[in-house]
Amino acid sequence: MPAQIAVFTARSDNFGYLVHDRETGRTAAIDAPEEKAILDALAAHGWTLSDILVTHHHGDHTEAIGPLKARFGARVVGPRGEADKIEGLDELVSGGDRISVGALSFEVIDVPGHTLGHIAYHAPEEKALFSGDALFSLGVGRMFEGTPEPMWAGLKRLKALDPQTAVYCGHEYTLANAKFALSVDPSNESLIARAEEAKGQIESGLPTIPARLGDEIAANPFLRADTEALAGRMGLQGADPVEVFGALRRAKDQF
Ligand code: ZN
Ligand code: FE
């Protein structure tokens, strides 16, 4: 029985997600950006919160852990590498670990770079990836901690997943990301199509999420750091993809 996934807006541009297991009734929040937004989404579906799966330590992903835990007694799962930075964690996980929410199974993938201990939650049976601030549609998170090499390695792990996987990321940044992406990869037909699609979605008041991983691999310049096209555009023909990725990340910071 597939999971039911609720997508909603929290704070200003965060996405909130609830993943509900129809079999056991358990419901997990992916991150805890805002108590009220999560309570409203739970009430709208008649669900009770049982788990919180945390991707990284930033306040816009952890702020509501305390109040939600107090209200529901929810189990809180989070990154082992950031255990000292997040309050209220019950279970620590890192890349390669598996956790269950009722009958739903998630594998944990290390995606360092935005923060050093950042993790993503992949539900293979649901073909769903919760990428936090590691991977956005048409972009990646700002590299606050660490270096391009491990960040690129983490993105390669995501690239290797089933291209049909639906990507649920931490923020609605798609249109701003599209502007930068088009500036470095202007003749990419997949990118042009995805940017158009996202524009239409926003104009209709819809989220641009989930994005299909296969579309992101074709359109997101940061996932294309290993292509000749992007190396060429960055003036780095024949360079290691890590170098191209680093150059892209720096260019986006200054865009
Ligand atoms: Zn963040
Ligand atoms: Fe964030």
Coordinates of N, CA and C and ligand atoms in Angstrom, one line a residue:
M1 N 0.9 -1.2 0.0 CA 0.0 0.0 0.0 C 0.9 1.2 0.0
P2 N 0.8 2.1 -1.0 CA 1.6 3.2 -1.1 C 1.3 4.3 0.0
A3 N 2.3 5.1 0.3 CA 2.2 6.1 1.3 C 1.4 7.3 0.7
Q4 N 0.8 8.0 1.6 CA 0.2 9.3 1.2 C 1.1 10.4 1.6
I5 N 1.4 11.3 0.7 CA 2.3 12.4 0.9 C 1.6 13.7 0.8
A6 N 1.6 14.5 1.9 CA 1.0 15.8 1.9 C 2.1 16.9 1.8
V7 N 1.9 17.8 0.8 CA 2.9 18.9 0.6 C 2.3 20.2 1.0
F8 N 3.0 21.0 1.8 CA 2.4 22.3 2.2 C 3.5 23.3 2.4
T9 N 3.2 24.5 2.5 CA 4.1 25.6 2.7 C 4.3 25.9 4.2
A10 N 5.5 26.2 4.6 CA 5.7 26.5 6.0 C 6.6 27.7 6.0
R11 N 6.6 28.5 7.1 CA 7.4 29.8 7.1 C 7.1 30.6 5.9
S12 N 8.1 31.1 5.2 CA 7.8 31.8 3.9 C 8.0 30.9 2.7
D13 N 9.2 30.3 2.6 CA 9.4 29.5 1.4 C 9.9 28.0 1.7
N14 N 9.7 27.6 2.9 CA 10.0 26.2 3.2 C 8.8 25.3 2.8
F15 N 9.2 24.1 2.4 CA 8.1 23.1 2.2 C 8.0 22.2 3.4
G16 N 6.8 21.9 3.8 CA 6.6 20.9 4.8 C 6.0 19.7 4.2
Y17 N 6.4 18.5 4.7 CA 5.9 17.3 4.2 C 5.4 16.4 5.3
L18 N 4.3 15.7 5.0 CA 3.8 14.6 5.9 C 3.8 13.4 5.1
V19 N 4.3 12.3 5.6 CA 4.3 11.0 4.9 C 3.5 10.1 5.8
H20 N 2.3 9.6 5.3 CA 1.4 8.8 6.0 C 1.3 7.4 5.6
D21 N 1.5 6.5 6.5 CA 1.4 5.0 6.2 C 0.0 4.6 6.4
R22 N -0.7 4.3 5.3 CA -2.1 3.9 5.4 C -2.3 2.6 6.2
E23 N -1.3 1.7 6.2 CA -1.4 0.4 6.8 C -1.5 0.6 8.4
T24 N -0.6 1.4 8.9 CA -0.5 1.4 10.4 C -1.0 2.8 10.9
G25 N -1.2 3.7 10.0 CA -1.7 5.1 10.5 C -0.6 6.0 11.0
R26 N 0.7 5.5 11.0 CA 1.8 6.3 11.4 C 2.0 7.5 10.4
T27 N 2.4 8.6 10.9 CA 2.6 9.8 10.0 C 3.9 10.5 10.4
A28 N 4.8 10.6 9.5 CA 6.1 11.3 9.7 C 6.1 12.7 9.1
A29 N 6.6 13.6 9.8 CA 6.9 15.0 9.2 C 8.3 14.9 8.8
I30 N 8.6 15.4 7.6 CA 10.0 15.5 7.2 C 10.4 16.9 7.6
D31 N 11.3 17.0 8.5 CA 11.8 18.2 9.2 C 10.6 18.9 9.9
A32 N 10.9 19.9 10.7 CA 9.9 20.5 11.6 C 10.1 22.0 11.4
P33 N 9.7 22.6 10.2 CA 9.9 24.0 10.0 C 9.0 24.9 10.8
E34 N 7.8 24.5 11.0 CA 6.8 25.4 11.7 C 5.7 24.6 12.3
E35 N 5.5 24.8 13.6 CA 4.5 24.0 14.3 C 3.1 24.2 13.7
K36 N 2.7 25.5 13.5 CA 1.3 25.7 13.1 C 1.0 25.1 11.7
A37 N 1.9 25.2 10.8 CA 1.8 24.7 9.4 C 1.6 23.2 9.5
I38 N 2.4 22.5 10.4 CA 2.3 21.1 10.5 C 1.0 20.7 11.2
L39 N 0.6 21.4 12.2 CA -0.6 21.0 12.9 C -1.8 21.2 11.9
D40 N -1.8 22.2 11.1 CA -2.9 22.5 10.1 C -2.9 21.3 9.1
A41 N -1.8 20.9 8.6 CA -1.7 19.8 7.6 C -2.2 18.5 8.3
L42 N -1.8 18.3 9.5 CA -2.3 17.0 10.2 C -3.8 17.1 10.3
A43 N -4.3 18.2 10.8 CA -5.8 18.3 11.0 C -6.5 18.2 9.7
A44 N -6.0 18.7 8.6 CA -6.7 18.7 7.3 C -6.8 17.2 6.8
H45 N -5.9 16.3 7.2 CA -6.0 14.9 6.8 C -6.5 14.0 7.9
G46 N -6.7 14.6 9.1 CA -7.1 13.7 10.3 C -6.0 12.8 10.7
W47 N -4.8 13.2 10.6 CA -3.6 12.3 11.0 C -3.0 12.8 12.3
T48 N -2.4 11.8 13.0 CA -1.6 12.2 14.2 C -0.2 12.0 14.0
L49 N 0.7 12.9 14.4 CA 2.1 12.8 14.2 C 2.7 11.7 15.0
S50 N 3.5 10.8 14.4 CA 4.2 9.8 15.2 C 5.7 9.9 15.1
D51 N 6.2 10.5 14.0 CA 7.7 10.6 13.8 C 8.1 11.9 13.1
I52 N 9.3 12.3 13.4 CA 9.9 13.5 12.7 C 11.2 13.0 12.2
L53 N 11.4 13.2 10.9 CA 12.7 12.8 10.2 C 13.4 14.1 9.9
V54 N 14.5 14.3 10.5 CA 15.2 15.6 10.4 C 16.4 15.5 9.4
T55 N 16.5 16.4 8.5 CA 17.6 16.3 7.5 C 18.9 17.0 7.9
H56 N 18.7 18.2 8.6 CA 20.0 18.9 9.0 C 19.6 19.9 10.1
H57 N 20.6 20.5 10.6 CA 20.5 21.3 11.9 C 19.9 22.7 11.8
H58 N 19.7 23.2 10.6 CA 19.3 24.6 10.5 C 17.9 24.8 11.2
G59 N 17.8 26.1 11.8 CA 16.6 26.4 12.5 C 15.3 26.3 11.7
D60 N 15.3 26.6 10.4 CA 14.1 26.5 9.6 C 13.7 25.1 9.3
H61 N 14.5 24.1 9.8 CA 14.1 22.7 9.7 C 13.9 22.0 11.0
T62 N 14.3 22.7 12.1 CA 14.3 22.0 13.4 C 13.4 22.8 14.5
E63 N 13.0 24.0 14.1 CA 12.4 24.9 15.2 C 11.2 24.2 15.9
A64 N 10.4 23.5 15.2 CA 9.2 22.9 15.8 C 9.4 21.5 16.4
I65 N 10.6 21.0 16.5 CA 10.8 19.7 17.0 C 10.3 19.7 18.5
G66 N 10.7 20.6 19.3 CA 10.4 20.6 20.7 C 8.9 20.6 20.9
P67 N 8.1 21.6 20.4 CA 6.7 21.7 20.6 C 5.9 20.5 20.1
L68 N 6.4 20.0 18.9 CA 5.7 18.8 18.3 C 5.9 17.5 19.1
K69 N 7.1 17.4 19.6 CA 7.5 16.3 20.5 C 6.7 16.3 21.8
A70 N 6.5 17.5 22.3 CA 5.8 17.7 23.6 C 4.3 17.3 23.4
R71 N 3.8 17.7 22.2 CA 2.4 17.5 21.9 C 2.0 16.1 21.6
F72 N 2.9 15.5 20.8 CA 2.5 14.1 20.2 C 3.4 13.0 20.8
G73 N 4.5 13.3 21.5 CA 5.4 12.3 21.9 C 6.0 11.6 20.7
A74 N 6.2 12.4 19.6 CA 6.7 11.8 18.4 C 8.2 11.3 18.6
R75 N 8.5 10.3 17.9 CA 9.9 9.8 17.8 C 10.7 10.8 16.8
V76 N 11.9 11.2 17.2 CA 12.6 12.1 16.4 C 13.9 11.5 15.9
V77 N 14.0 11.3 14.6 CA 15.2 10.7 14.0 C 16.0 11.8 13.3
G78 N 17.3 11.8 13.4 CA 18.1 12.8 12.8 C 19.5 12.4 12.6
P79 N 20.3 13.3 11.9 CA 21.6 13.0 11.5 C 22.6 12.8 12.7
R80 N 23.3 11.7 12.7 CA 24.3 11.4 13.7 C 25.4 12.4 13.7
G81 N 25.8 12.9 12.6 CA 26.8 13.9 12.5 C 26.5 15.3 13.0
E82 N 25.2 15.5 13.3 CA 24.8 16.8 13.8 C 24.0 16.7 15.2
A83 N 24.3 15.5 15.8 CA 23.6 15.2 17.1 C 23.8 16.3 18.1
D84 N 25.0 16.9 18.1 CA 25.3 18.0 19.1 C 24.6 19.3 18.8
K85 N 24.0 19.4 17.6 CA 23.5 20.7 17.1 C 21.9 20.7 17.1
I86 N 21.3 19.5 17.4 CA 19.9 19.4 17.3 C 19.3 18.8 18.6
E87 N 18.4 19.6 19.2 CA 17.8 19.1 20.4 C 16.6 18.2 20.2
G88 N 16.6 17.1 21.0 CA 15.4 16.3 21.0 C 15.5 15.1 20.1
L89 N 16.7 14.7 19.6 CA 16.8 13.6 18.8 C 16.7 12.3 19.6
D90 N 15.9 11.3 19.2 CA 15.8 10.0 19.8 C 16.6 9.0 19.2
E91 N 16.8 9.1 17.9 CA 17.5 8.1 17.1 C 18.4 8.7 16.1
L92 N 19.7 8.3 16.1 CA 20.6 8.9 15.2 C 20.9 8.0 14.0
V93 N 20.9 8.6 12.8 CA 21.2 7.8 11.6 C 22.2 8.4 10.7
S94 N 22.8 7.6 9.9 CA 23.7 8.2 8.9 C 23.7 7.3 7.6
G95 N 24.4 7.7 6.6 CA 24.3 7.0 5.3 C 24.4 5.5 5.4
G96 N 23.4 4.8 4.7 CA 23.4 3.4 4.7 C 22.4 2.8 5.7
D97 N 22.0 3.6 6.7 CA 21.0 3.1 7.7 C 19.7 3.1 7.1
R98 N 18.8 2.2 7.7 CA 17.4 2.2 7.3 C 16.5 2.5 8.5
I99 N 15.5 3.2 8.2 CA 14.5 3.3 9.3 C 13.1 3.1 8.8
S100 N 12.2 2.7 9.7 CA 10.8 2.4 9.3 C 9.9 3.4 10.0
V101 N 8.9 3.7 9.2 CA 7.7 4.4 9.8 C 6.5 3.6 9.5
G102 N 6.1 2.8 10.4 CA 5.1 1.8 10.2 C 5.6 0.8 9.1
A103 N 4.9 0.6 8.0 CA 5.3 -0.3 7.0 C 6.2 0.4 6.0
L104 N 6.4 1.7 6.1 CA 7.2 2.4 5.2 C 8.7 2.3 5.5
S105 N 9.5 2.1 4.5 CA 11.0 2.0 4.8 C 11.7 3.1 4.1
F106 N 12.6 3.7 4.8 CA 13.5 4.8 4.3 C 14.9 4.4 4.4
E107 N 15.7 4.7 3.4 CA 17.1 4.5 3.5 C 17.7 5.9 3.6
V108 N 18.8 6.0 4.4 CA 19.4 7.3 4.7 C 20.6 7.4 3.8
I109 N 20.7 8.6 3.2 CA 21.8 8.9 2.2 C 22.6 10.1 2.8
D110 N 23.9 10.0 2.9 CA 24.7 11.2 3.3 C 24.8 12.1 2.1
V111 N 24.5 13.4 2.4 CA 24.6 14.4 1.3 C 25.2 15.7 2.0
P112 N 26.5 15.6 2.3 CA 27.1 16.7 3.1 C 27.4 17.9 2.1
G113 N 27.6 19.1 2.8 CA 27.9 20.3 2.0 C 27.1 21.5 2.4
H114 N 25.8 21.4 2.3 CA 25.0 22.5 2.8 C 25.3 22.6 4.3
T115 N 25.2 21.4 5.0 CA 25.8 21.3 6.3 C 26.6 19.9 6.3
L116 N 27.5 19.8 7.2 CA 28.4 18.6 7.1 C 27.7 17.3 7.3
G117 N 26.7 17.3 8.2 CA 26.0 16.0 8.5 C 24.7 15.8 7.8
H118 N 24.4 16.7 6.8 CA 23.1 16.6 6.1 C 22.8 15.2 5.6
I119 N 21.6 14.8 5.8 CA 21.2 13.5 5.3 C 19.9 13.7 4.5
A120 N 19.7 12.7 3.5 CA 18.4 12.7 2.8 C 17.7 11.4 3.1
Y121 N 16.4 11.4 3.0 CA 15.6 10.1 3.3 C 15.0 9.7 2.0
H122 N 15.3 8.4 1.6 CA 14.9 7.9 0.3 C 13.9 6.7 0.6
A123 N 12.7 6.8 0.1 CA 11.8 5.7 0.3 C 11.7 4.9 -1.1
P124 N 12.5 3.9 -1.2 CA 12.5 3.2 -2.6 C 11.2 2.7 -3.1
E125 N 10.4 2.1 -2.2 CA 9.1 1.5 -2.7 C 8.2 2.6 -3.1
E126 N 8.3 3.8 -2.5 CA 7.4 4.9 -2.8 C 8.0 5.7 -4.0
K127 N 9.2 5.4 -4.3 CA 10.0 6.2 -5.3 C 9.9 7.7 -4.9
A128 N 10.3 8.0 -3.6 CA 10.3 9.3 -3.1 C 11.6 9.6 -2.4
L129 N 12.1 10.8 -2.7 CA 13.3 11.3 -2.0 C 13.1 12.6 -1.3
F130 N 13.4 12.6 0.0 CA 13.3 13.9 0.7 C 14.7 14.4 0.9
S131 N 15.0 15.5 0.1 CA 16.4 15.9 0.0 C 16.8 17.1 0.8
G132 N 15.8 17.6 1.6 CA 16.2 18.7 2.5 C 16.7 19.9 1.7
D133 N 17.8 20.5 2.2 CA 18.5 21.6 1.5 C 19.7 21.1 0.7
A134 N 19.8 19.8 0.5 CA 21.0 19.3 -0.3 C 20.8 19.5 -1.8
L135 N 19.6 19.1 -2.2 CA 19.2 19.1 -3.6 C 17.9 19.8 -3.7
F136 N 17.8 20.9 -4.5 CA 16.6 21.6 -4.8 C 16.2 21.3 -6.3
S137 N 15.1 21.7 -6.7 CA 14.8 21.7 -8.1 C 15.6 22.7 -8.8
L138 N 16.4 22.3 -9.8 CA 17.2 23.2 -10.6 C 18.4 23.9 -9.8
G139 N 18.6 23.4 -8.6 CA 19.7 23.9 -7.8 C 20.1 23.0 -6.7
V140 N 21.1 23.4 -5.9 CA 21.5 22.7 -4.7 C 21.6 23.8 -3.6
G141 N 21.7 23.3 -2.4 CA 21.9 24.2 -1.2 C 23.2 24.9 -1.3
R142 N 23.2 26.1 -0.6 CA 24.4 26.8 -0.5 C 25.4 26.0 0.3
M143 N 26.7 26.0 0.0 CA 27.7 25.2 0.6 C 28.2 25.9 1.9
F144 N 27.4 25.8 3.0 CA 27.8 26.5 4.2 C 29.0 25.8 4.9
E145 N 29.0 24.5 4.8 CA 30.0 23.7 5.6 C 30.6 22.7 4.6
G146 N 31.9 22.6 4.6 CA 32.6 21.6 3.8 C 33.1 22.1 2.5
T147 N 33.4 21.2 1.6 CA 34.1 21.5 0.4 C 33.3 20.8 -0.8
P148 N 33.7 21.2 -2.0 CA 32.9 20.6 -3.2 C 33.0 19.1 -3.3
E149 N 34.1 18.5 -2.9 CA 34.3 17.1 -3.2 C 33.3 16.2 -2.5
P150 N 33.1 16.3 -1.2 CA 32.1 15.5 -0.6 C 30.6 15.9 -1.0
M151 N 30.4 17.1 -1.3 CA 29.1 17.5 -1.7 C 28.8 16.9 -3.1
W152 N 29.7 16.9 -4.0 CA 29.5 16.3 -5.3 C 29.3 14.8 -5.1
A153 N 30.1 14.2 -4.2 CA 29.9 12.7 -4.0 C 28.5 12.4 -3.5
G154 N 28.0 13.2 -2.6 CA 26.6 13.0 -2.2 C 25.6 13.2 -3.3
L155 N 25.8 14.2 -4.1 CA 24.9 14.4 -5.3 C 24.9 13.2 -6.2
K156 N 26.1 12.6 -6.4 CA 26.3 11.5 -7.3 C 25.4 10.3 -6.7
R157 N 25.4 10.1 -5.4 CA 24.5 9.1 -4.8 C 23.1 9.3 -5.2
L158 N 22.6 10.6 -5.1 CA 21.3 10.9 -5.5 C 21.0 10.6 -7.0
K159 N 22.0 11.0 -7.8 CA 21.9 10.8 -9.3 C 21.7 9.3 -9.6
A160 N 22.2 8.4 -8.8 CA 22.2 7.0 -9.1 C 20.8 6.3 -8.7
L161 N 19.9 7.1 -8.1 CA 18.6 6.5 -7.8 C 17.8 6.4 -9.1
D162 N 16.7 5.7 -8.9 CA 15.7 5.5 -10.0 C 15.3 6.9 -10.6
P163 N 15.5 7.1 -11.9 CA 15.1 8.4 -12.4 C 13.6 8.8 -12.3
Q164 N 12.8 7.8 -12.0 CA 11.4 8.0 -11.8 C 11.1 8.6 -10.4
T165 N 12.2 8.6 -9.5 CA 12.0 9.1 -8.2 C 11.5 10.5 -8.1
A166 N 10.5 10.7 -7.2 CA 10.0 12.1 -7.0 C 10.8 12.8 -6.0
V167 N 11.3 14.0 -6.3 CA 12.2 14.7 -5.3 C 11.4 15.7 -4.6
Y168 N 11.4 15.6 -3.3 CA 10.7 16.6 -2.4 C 11.8 17.3 -1.6
C169 N 12.0 18.6 -1.9 CA 13.1 19.3 -1.3 C 12.6 20.3 -0.3
G170 N 13.6 21.0 0.3 CA 13.2 21.8 1.5 C 12.7 23.2 1.2
H171 N 12.9 23.7 0.0 CA 12.4 25.1 -0.2 C 11.8 25.3 -1.6
E172 N 10.9 26.3 -1.8 CA 10.4 26.6 -3.1 C 11.4 27.7 -3.7
Y173 N 12.4 27.2 -4.3 CA 13.5 28.1 -4.9 C 13.5 27.9 -6.4
T174 N 12.6 27.2 -7.0 CA 12.8 26.7 -8.3 C 12.9 27.8 -9.4
L175 N 12.1 28.9 -9.2 CA 12.2 29.9 -10.3 C 13.5 30.7 -10.2
A176 N 13.9 31.0 -9.0 CA 15.2 31.7 -8.8 C 16.3 30.8 -9.3
N177 N 16.3 29.5 -9.0 CA 17.3 28.6 -9.5 C 17.3 28.5 -11.0
A178 N 16.1 28.6 -11.6 CA 16.0 28.5 -13.1 C 16.8 29.7 -13.7
K179 N 16.7 30.8 -13.1 CA 17.4 32.0 -13.7 C 18.9 31.7 -13.8
F180 N 19.5 31.3 -12.7 CA 20.9 31.0 -12.7 C 21.2 29.8 -13.7
A181 N 20.4 28.8 -13.6 CA 20.6 27.6 -14.4 C 20.6 28.0 -15.9
L182 N 19.7 28.8 -16.3 CA 19.6 29.2 -17.7 C 20.8 30.1 -18.1
S183 N 21.4 30.8 -17.1 CA 22.6 31.6 -17.4 C 23.8 30.8 -17.7
V184 N 23.9 29.6 -17.1 CA 25.1 28.8 -17.4 C 24.8 27.6 -18.4
D185 N 23.5 27.4 -18.7 CA 23.2 26.3 -19.6 C 22.1 26.7 -20.5
P186 N 22.2 27.8 -21.3 CA 21.1 28.4 -21.9 C 20.4 27.6 -23.0
S187 N 21.2 26.7 -23.6 CA 20.6 25.9 -24.8 C 20.1 24.5 -24.4
N188 N 20.0 24.3 -23.1 CA 19.6 22.9 -22.6 C 18.0 22.9 -22.7
E189 N 17.5 22.0 -23.7 CA 16.1 22.0 -23.9 C 15.3 21.5 -22.7
S190 N 15.9 20.5 -22.0 CA 15.3 20.0 -20.8 C 15.1 21.1 -19.7
L191 N 16.1 21.9 -19.6 CA 16.1 23.0 -18.7 C 15.1 24.0 -19.1
I192 N 15.1 24.4 -20.3 CA 14.1 25.4 -20.8 C 12.7 24.9 -20.5
A193 N 12.4 23.6 -20.8 CA 11.1 23.0 -20.6 C 10.7 23.0 -19.1
R194 N 11.7 22.6 -18.3 CA 11.4 22.6 -16.8 C 11.2 24.0 -16.2
A195 N 11.9 25.0 -16.7 CA 11.8 26.4 -16.3 C 10.4 26.9 -16.7
E196 N 9.9 26.5 -17.9 CA 8.6 26.9 -18.3 C 7.5 26.3 -17.5
E197 N 7.7 25.0 -17.2 CA 6.8 24.2 -16.4 C 6.6 24.9 -15.0
A198 N 7.8 25.2 -14.4 CA 7.8 25.8 -13.1 C 7.1 27.1 -13.0
K199 N 7.3 27.9 -14.1 CA 6.7 29.2 -14.2 C 5.2 29.1 -14.2
G200 N 4.7 28.1 -15.0 CA 3.3 27.9 -15.0 C 2.7 27.4 -13.7
Q201 N 3.5 26.5 -13.0 CA 3.0 26.0 -11.7 C 2.9 27.2 -10.7
I202 N 3.9 28.1 -10.7 CA 3.8 29.2 -9.7 C 2.7 30.1 -10.1
E203 N 2.5 30.4 -11.4 CA 1.4 31.3 -11.8 C 0.1 30.7 -11.4
S204 N 0.0 29.4 -11.4 CA -1.3 28.8 -11.0 C -1.4 28.6 -9.5
G205 N -0.4 29.1 -8.7 CA -0.5 28.9 -7.3 C -0.1 27.5 -6.8
L206 N 0.6 26.8 -7.7 CA 0.9 25.4 -7.3 C 2.4 25.3 -6.9
P207 N 2.7 24.3 -6.1 CA 4.2 24.1 -5.8 C 4.9 23.5 -7.0
T208 N 6.1 23.8 -7.1 CA 6.9 23.2 -8.3 C 7.4 21.8 -7.9
I209 N 7.0 21.3 -6.7 CA 7.5 20.1 -6.1 C 6.3 19.0 -6.1
P210 N 6.5 17.7 -6.3 CA 7.9 17.1 -6.5 C 8.4 17.3 -7.9
A211 N 9.7 17.2 -8.0 CA 10.3 17.2 -9.3 C 10.7 15.8 -9.6
R212 N 10.7 15.3 -10.9 CA 11.2 14.0 -11.2 C 12.7 14.0 -11.3
L213 N 13.3 13.0 -10.6 CA 14.8 13.0 -10.6 C 15.4 13.0 -12.0
G214 N 14.8 12.2 -12.9 CA 15.3 12.1 -14.2 C 15.3 13.5 -14.9
D215 N 14.3 14.3 -14.7 CA 14.2 15.6 -15.2 C 15.3 16.5 -14.6
E216 N 15.5 16.3 -13.3 CA 16.6 17.1 -12.7 C 17.9 16.8 -13.2
I217 N 18.2 15.5 -13.4 CA 19.5 15.1 -13.9 C 19.7 15.7 -15.3
A218 N 18.7 15.9 -16.1 CA 18.8 16.5 -17.4 C 18.9 18.0 -17.3
A219 N 18.3 18.6 -16.3 CA 18.1 20.1 -16.3 C 18.9 20.8 -15.3
N220 N 19.2 20.2 -14.2 CA 19.8 20.9 -13.0 C 21.3 21.0 -13.3
P221 N 21.9 22.2 -13.5 CA 23.3 22.3 -13.8 C 24.2 21.7 -12.8
F222 N 23.8 21.7 -11.5 CA 24.7 21.1 -10.5 C 24.8 19.6 -10.6
L223 N 23.8 19.0 -11.2 CA 23.9 17.5 -11.4 C 24.5 17.2 -12.8
R224 N 24.9 18.3 -13.5 CA 25.5 18.1 -14.8 C 26.9 18.6 -14.8
A225 N 27.5 18.7 -13.6 CA 28.9 19.1 -13.5 C 29.9 18.1 -14.2
D226 N 29.4 16.9 -14.5 CA 30.2 15.9 -15.1 C 29.9 15.8 -16.6
T227 N 29.3 16.9 -17.2 CA 29.1 16.9 -18.6 C 30.0 17.8 -19.3
E228 N 30.3 17.5 -20.6 CA 31.2 18.4 -21.3 C 30.6 19.8 -21.5
A229 N 29.3 19.8 -21.6 CA 28.6 21.1 -21.9 C 28.8 22.1 -20.7
L230 N 28.7 21.6 -19.5 CA 28.8 22.5 -18.4 C 30.3 22.8 -18.1
A231 N 31.2 21.8 -18.3 CA 32.6 22.1 -18.1 C 33.0 23.2 -19.1
G232 N 32.5 23.1 -20.3 CA 32.8 24.1 -21.4 C 32.3 25.4 -21.0
R233 N 31.1 25.5 -20.5 CA 30.5 26.8 -20.2 C 31.3 27.5 -19.0
M234 N 31.8 26.6 -18.1 CA 32.6 27.2 -17.0 C 34.1 27.4 -17.4
G235 N 34.4 27.2 -18.6 CA 35.8 27.3 -19.0 C 36.7 26.3 -18.4
L236 N 36.2 25.1 -18.2 CA 37.0 24.1 -17.5 C 36.9 22.7 -18.3
Q237 N 37.1 22.8 -19.6 CA 37.1 21.6 -20.5 C 38.1 20.6 -20.0
G238 N 37.6 19.4 -19.8 CA 38.4 18.3 -19.4 C 38.7 18.2 -17.9
A239 N 38.2 19.2 -17.2 CA 38.5 19.2 -15.7 C 37.7 18.2 -15.0
D240 N 38.1 17.9 -13.8 CA 37.4 17.0 -12.9 C 36.0 17.6 -12.6
P241 N 35.0 16.7 -12.6 CA 33.6 17.3 -12.3 C 33.6 18.0 -10.9
V242 N 34.4 17.6 -10.0 CA 34.4 18.3 -8.7 C 34.8 19.8 -8.9
E243 N 35.7 20.0 -9.8 CA 36.2 21.4 -10.1 C 35.0 22.2 -10.7
V244 N 34.4 21.5 -11.7 CA 33.3 22.2 -12.4 C 32.1 22.5 -11.4
F245 N 31.9 21.5 -10.5 CA 30.8 21.7 -9.5 C 31.2 22.9 -8.6
G246 N 32.4 22.9 -8.1 CA 32.9 24.0 -7.2 C 32.7 25.4 -7.9
A247 N 33.1 25.4 -9.2 CA 33.0 26.6 -10.0 C 31.5 27.1 -10.1
L248 N 30.6 26.1 -10.4 CA 29.2 26.4 -10.5 C 28.7 26.9 -9.1
R249 N 29.1 26.3 -8.0 CA 28.6 26.7 -6.7 C 29.0 28.1 -6.4
R250 N 30.3 28.5 -6.7 CA 30.8 29.8 -6.5 C 30.1 30.8 -7.4
A251 N 29.8 30.4 -8.6 CA 29.1 31.3 -9.6 C 27.7 31.6 -9.1
K252 N 27.1 30.6 -8.6 CA 25.7 30.8 -8.0 C 25.7 31.7 -6.8
D253 N 26.7 31.6 -6.0 CA 26.8 32.5 -4.8 C 26.9 33.9 -5.2
Q254 N 27.5 34.2 -6.3 CA 27.7 35.6 -6.8 C 26.7 36.0 -7.7
F255 N 25.7 35.2 -8.1 CA 24.8 35.5 -9.1 C 23.8 36.6 -8.7
Ligands
ZN1 ZN 19.3 24.7 5.5
FE2 FE 16.4 25.5 4.8

